[in-house]
Amino acid sequence: MRLADRIAQCRTLFVVQNTKDGTITQLNNASAFSKDVAQCATRYVLSDELTRLCAALAYSKGTRTLACADLLHVPAERVWIEWAAAPLRNELARYGFKHFHDSTRSGHGGVFIQSTPQGRSGLLRTFWTNGESEANVLASSMEAYFDFDTPDGEDPEVFDRQQPSSIGVSDAPIGDADILRRCFRFRFERSWRDYYERGQLTSAESAAVTHHALGTIAVSIPIVLAFFLLLTTRPSLPLRPLMLERLNQARARSGRTALLDQIEVSAPLLPEYGSQGPDRLGTPRRPSRLHHVRGHLARRGSKLFWRVPHLRGSARAGTIRSRTVTWHFDPSICASRAGSASEPSAEAHASTGSHRP
């Protein structure tokens, strides 16, 4: 069963007991989102290939997603996105995430996003499973609010007017290209914040808890942004509504809850690549050992160039046909965002995309 269905059917409360005084506390978790996910009009399920592609785009070298912030928008006021944990974990391991939080999860991970009608600011929370029972469907104790129009040097606007937070995440090596640093802030969900405050943690304990909680949400955000970026290309990503009518009829006959309608999203067709071919100049230089070369993301106006990850060094696995993919965006999106940072054009919502190897 997909994660969205498990959350929609989750009724188990998340209750903890203080081992010192026996106090019982109910914390906000997956069951609190059962109605939100069930009533969400836009739900995406990423294919394994698209999950790996989004991870590669999110953590490639070169220009980061901030350079494409004018192209980003959440496609609906409430959006659910989920993916299989294994392909994401495996792809991130190639980019140095040896101890990514997802490494202990099985099944699926996902994110629920609430945004403004323009899709430029909002609030999100991540979810995952680590077992088959209802109690193993979990939500992050932290939530993130964002504003893609945040000027440099300022904090993003708080989406829900609740207490703002000063918890930020930054990637020092990329400096001003860091979209997490500029556009996102993190905070503990209210019940979790109160719970930790009552715990009277030491500064070291508080830092450890915060670091762990950030690991459940921050790493996934650039991947979600890469997905939104691909959705705005021409002619967008391959979409296929899941046909569940017959299955739900059978489930109804057996007294089981109907599964939610979702859209399966696949990766665009990319040029095949293997390891680098033989030296075409015929030089006697000794070939280097086979090694993986990371992708490289760069933007030029209304075009996004991505040098796909590839193997280099050995000729035994074949010849690389092409290592560069170009995605095209409607130039009017860039122009409209430049003129009005908070008002995306109609074409931004209706535009479709293409890639050209």
C-alpha positions in Angstrom: 0.0 0.0 0.0 1.3 3.5 -0.9 2.2 5.9 1.8 -0.7 8.3 1.1 -3.2 5.5 1.6 -1.5 4.5 4.9 -1.7 8.1 6.2 -5.3 8.5 5.1 -6.3 5.4 6.9 -4.1 6.0 10.0 -6.0 6.5 13.2 -3.3 5.6 15.7 -2.3 8.5 18.0 1.3 9.1 18.8 1.5 9.0 22.6 4.7 9.2 24.8 5.1 8.7 28.5 7.6 10.5 30.7 9.6 7.8 32.5 10.2 10.1 35.4 6.7 11.2 36.4 4.5 9.1 34.2 3.0 12.1 32.4 1.3 11.1 29.1 1.7 13.4 26.1 0.1 13.2 22.7 2.3 14.5 19.9 1.3 15.6 16.4 2.0 12.7 13.9 0.8 11.0 10.8 -2.8 10.5 12.1 -3.2 14.3 12.3 -2.9 14.4 8.5 -5.3 11.7 7.6 -8.0 14.0 6.4 -5.6 16.5 4.8 -4.0 13.8 2.6 -7.3 12.1 1.8 -8.8 15.4 0.7 -5.7 16.6 -1.2 -6.6 17.1 -4.8 -3.1 16.7 -6.2 -1.1 13.6 -5.3 2.0 12.5 -7.1 3.9 9.2 -7.0 7.5 9.4 -8.4 8.9 6.5 -10.4 12.2 5.1 -9.2 14.0 6.6 -12.2 12.5 10.1 -11.6 13.4 9.8 -7.9 17.0 9.2 -8.8 17.0 11.9 -11.4 15.6 14.5 -9.0 18.2 13.5 -6.4 21.0 13.9 -9.0 19.7 17.3 -10.1 19.3 18.5 -6.5 22.9 17.6 -5.5 24.8 18.1 -8.7 27.6 20.6 -9.1 27.4 24.0 -10.7 24.4 26.3 -10.4 22.0 25.2 -7.7 18.2 25.5 -7.6 18.3 29.1 -6.4 19.3 30.2 -9.9 16.0 28.7 -11.0 13.9 30.1 -8.1 11.9 32.3 -10.5 10.7 29.1 -12.3 9.6 27.3 -9.1 6.0 27.2 -7.9 4.0 24.6 -6.0 1.4 23.3 -8.6 -1.6 23.5 -6.2 -2.5 24.8 -2.7 -2.3 21.3 -1.3 0.1 18.8 -2.8 1.2 15.3 -1.8 4.4 13.8 -3.3 5.8 10.3 -2.4 8.7 8.1 -3.6 10.2 4.7 -2.8 12.9 5.0 -0.2 15.5 2.6 -1.7 16.3 4.4 -5.0 16.6 7.7 -3.1 18.8 6.2 -0.5 21.0 4.6 -3.2 21.3 7.8 -5.3 22.2 10.0 -2.3 24.9 7.6 -1.3 26.6 8.4 -4.6 26.6 12.1 -3.5 28.2 11.5 -0.1 25.1 11.0 2.1 26.5 7.9 3.8 24.3 8.2 6.8 21.1 9.7 5.3 18.1 9.4 7.7 16.3 7.4 5.0 18.8 4.5 5.4 16.7 3.0 8.2 13.4 3.3 6.4 11.6 0.8 4.3 8.7 1.4 1.9 8.1 5.0 0.9 8.8 8.6 2.0 6.7 11.6 1.2 6.0 15.3 1.7 2.7 17.2 2.2 2.8 20.8 1.1 0.4 23.7 1.8 1.0 26.8 -0.3 -0.5 30.1 -1.4 -2.6 30.2 -4.6 0.4 31.6 -6.4 2.5 28.6 -5.2 5.5 30.8 -4.2 5.4 30.3 -0.4 4.1 27.6 1.9 4.6 25.1 4.6 5.7 21.4 4.4 6.1 18.3 6.5 7.8 15.0 5.6 6.5 11.4 6.3 7.9 7.9 6.1 7.4 4.3 7.0 9.7 2.0 8.9 7.4 -1.1 9.1 4.1 -2.5 8.0 1.9 -1.6 11.0 -0.1 1.6 11.3 2.1 2.7 14.2 5.1 2.6 11.8 3.8 5.5 9.7 5.6 8.6 11.0 5.8 12.4 10.5 8.8 14.6 11.0 8.7 16.5 14.3 9.9 19.6 12.3 8.1 21.5 9.6 9.6 24.0 7.1 8.1 27.2 5.8 9.4 28.8 2.6 9.1 31.9 0.3 10.8 31.7 -3.1 10.7 35.5 -3.3 12.8 36.1 -0.1 15.4 38.8 -0.8 19.0 38.0 0.2 19.8 39.0 3.7 16.1 38.7 4.9 14.1 35.9 6.5 11.2 34.3 4.5 7.7 35.3 5.5 6.0 32.9 7.9 3.3 31.1 5.9 0.7 30.5 8.7 1.5 33.6 10.9 2.6 31.3 13.8 5.8 31.9 15.7 8.7 32.3 13.4 11.9 30.3 13.7 15.6 31.1 13.5 16.6 27.5 12.5 18.2 27.6 9.2 20.2 25.2 7.0 23.0 26.2 4.8 25.6 24.7 2.5 28.7 26.8 2.9 30.6 25.7 -0.2 27.8 27.0 -2.6 27.4 30.3 -0.8 24.8 32.6 -2.4 23.5 29.7 -4.6 22.0 28.0 -1.5 18.2 28.1 -1.8 17.7 26.4 1.7 19.7 29.2 3.3 17.7 32.0 1.7 14.2 30.7 1.2 13.6 28.1 4.0 13.3 28.1 7.7 12.7 25.2 10.1 10.9 24.9 13.4 9.5 22.2 15.6 5.8 21.6 15.2 4.0 23.2 18.2 3.3 20.0 20.2 6.8 18.8 19.7 8.3 22.2 20.7 6.3 22.2 23.9 7.3 18.6 24.6 11.0 19.4 24.3 10.7 22.6 26.3 9.2 20.7 29.2 12.0 18.2 29.0 14.5 20.9 30.1 17.2 19.5 27.8 20.8 20.6 28.1 22.3 22.6 25.3 24.1 19.5 24.0 21.0 17.4 24.1 19.0 20.1 22.4 21.5 20.4 19.6 21.5 16.7 19.1 17.7 16.5 18.9 17.6 19.5 16.5 20.3 18.0 14.3 18.4 14.6 14.1 15.1 16.3 13.4 16.6 18.4 10.6 17.8 15.2 9.0 14.3 13.9 8.7 13.2 16.9 6.5 16.0 19.1 5.1 17.7 16.6 2.8 14.4 15.9 0.9 13.6 19.5 0.1 16.0 20.1 -2.8 14.7 16.8 -4.3 11.1 18.1 -4.2 12.3 21.4 -5.7 14.0 19.6 -8.6 10.7 17.8 -9.2 8.8 21.1 -9.3 11.4 22.5 -11.7 11.0 19.6 -14.1 7.2 20.0 -14.0 7.6 23.5 -15.5 9.6 22.3 -18.5 8.1 21.8 -22.0 6.2 19.4 -22.4 6.6 18.5 -18.7 7.0 15.0 -17.3 5.2 11.8 -18.4 2.1 11.7 -16.2 -0.2 8.6 -15.8 -3.2 8.6 -13.5 -3.4 5.3 -11.6 -6.5 3.4 -12.6 -7.9 2.1 -9.4 -11.6 1.8 -10.1 -11.8 -2.0 -10.5 -9.5 -2.5 -7.5 -11.6 -0.2 -5.3 -14.7 -2.0 -6.4 -13.2 -5.3 -5.2 -12.0 -3.6 -1.9 -15.5 -2.2 -1.3 -17.1 -5.7 -1.7 -14.7 -7.0 0.9 -15.4 -4.0 3.3 -12.0 -2.4 2.8 -11.3 1.3 2.4 -10.9 2.6 -1.1 -7.4 3.6 -2.3 -6.7 7.2 -3.1 -6.4 8.5 -6.7 -2.8 9.4 -7.5 -0.8 10.4 -10.5 2.3 8.4 -11.4 5.1 10.6 -12.7 8.0 9.1 -14.7 11.4 10.4 -15.7 11.8 12.0 -19.2 13.6 9.9 -21.8 17.3 10.7 -21.4 20.1 9.7 -23.7 21.7 6.4 -22.7 25.2 6.6 -21.2 27.8 4.2 -20.1 31.5 4.6 -19.5 33.7 6.7 -21.7 34.8 5.1 -25.0 38.3 4.6 -26.3 40.6 7.5 -26.9 39.7 8.7 -30.4 43.0 10.5 -30.9 44.9 7.3 -30.5 47.3 8.6 -27.9 49.2 6.1 -25.9 48.2 7.6 -22.6 47.4 5.0 -20.0 43.6 5.1 -19.3 42.5 6.2 -15.9 40.7 3.9 -13.5 36.9 3.6 -13.9 35.2 6.2 -11.8 31.9 8.0 -11.4 31.6 11.7 -12.5 29.0 13.8 -10.8 26.4 15.7 -12.8 26.6 19.5 -13.4 23.6 21.8 -13.4 23.7 25.2 -15.1 21.2 27.7 -16.3 21.3 30.0 -19.3 18.2 32.2 -19.6 15.2 30.0 -20.4 17.4 26.9 -20.8 18.6 24.5 -18.1 21.6 22.4 -18.9 22.5 19.2 -17.0 25.6 17.2 -17.6 24.4 13.8 -16.6 26.4 11.7 -14.2 28.6 9.2 -16.1 31.4 6.7 -15.7 34.9 7.6 -17.0 38.0 5.7 -17.4 37.3 2.3 -19.0 36.1 1.5 -22.5 34.7 -1.9 -21.7 31.2 -0.8 -20.9 30.6 1.0 -24.2 30.6 4.6 -25.6 28.8 7.6 -24.2 26.5 9.0 -26.8 25.7 12.2 -25.1 26.2 13.5 -21.6 24.3 16.8 -21.9 20.6 17.2 -21.6 18.9 20.6 -22.3 15.5 21.4 -20.8 13.6 24.4 -22.2 11.3 26.7 -20.3 8.8 29.3 -21.6 10.8 32.6 -21.6 7.6 34.4 -20.5 7.8 32.7 -17.1 11.2 34.3 -16.5 10.0 37.6 -17.7 6.9 37.6 -15.7 8.7 36.6 -12.5 11.3 39.3 -13.1 8.6 41.9 -13.4 6.5 40.7 -10.5 8.3 38.4 -8.1 5.1 37.2 -6.3 2.7 36.8 -9.2 3.5 33.9 -11.6 2.1 34.1 -15.1 -0.7 31.9 -16.4 1.8 30.2 -18.7 3.8 29.3 -15.6 1.0 27.1 -14.5 0.0 25.8 -17.9 3.4 25.5 -19.5 4.7 22.1 -20.5 8.3 21.2 -21.1 10.7 19.2 -23.2 14.2 18.1 -23.0 16.6 17.7 -25.9 19.6 15.4 -25.7 
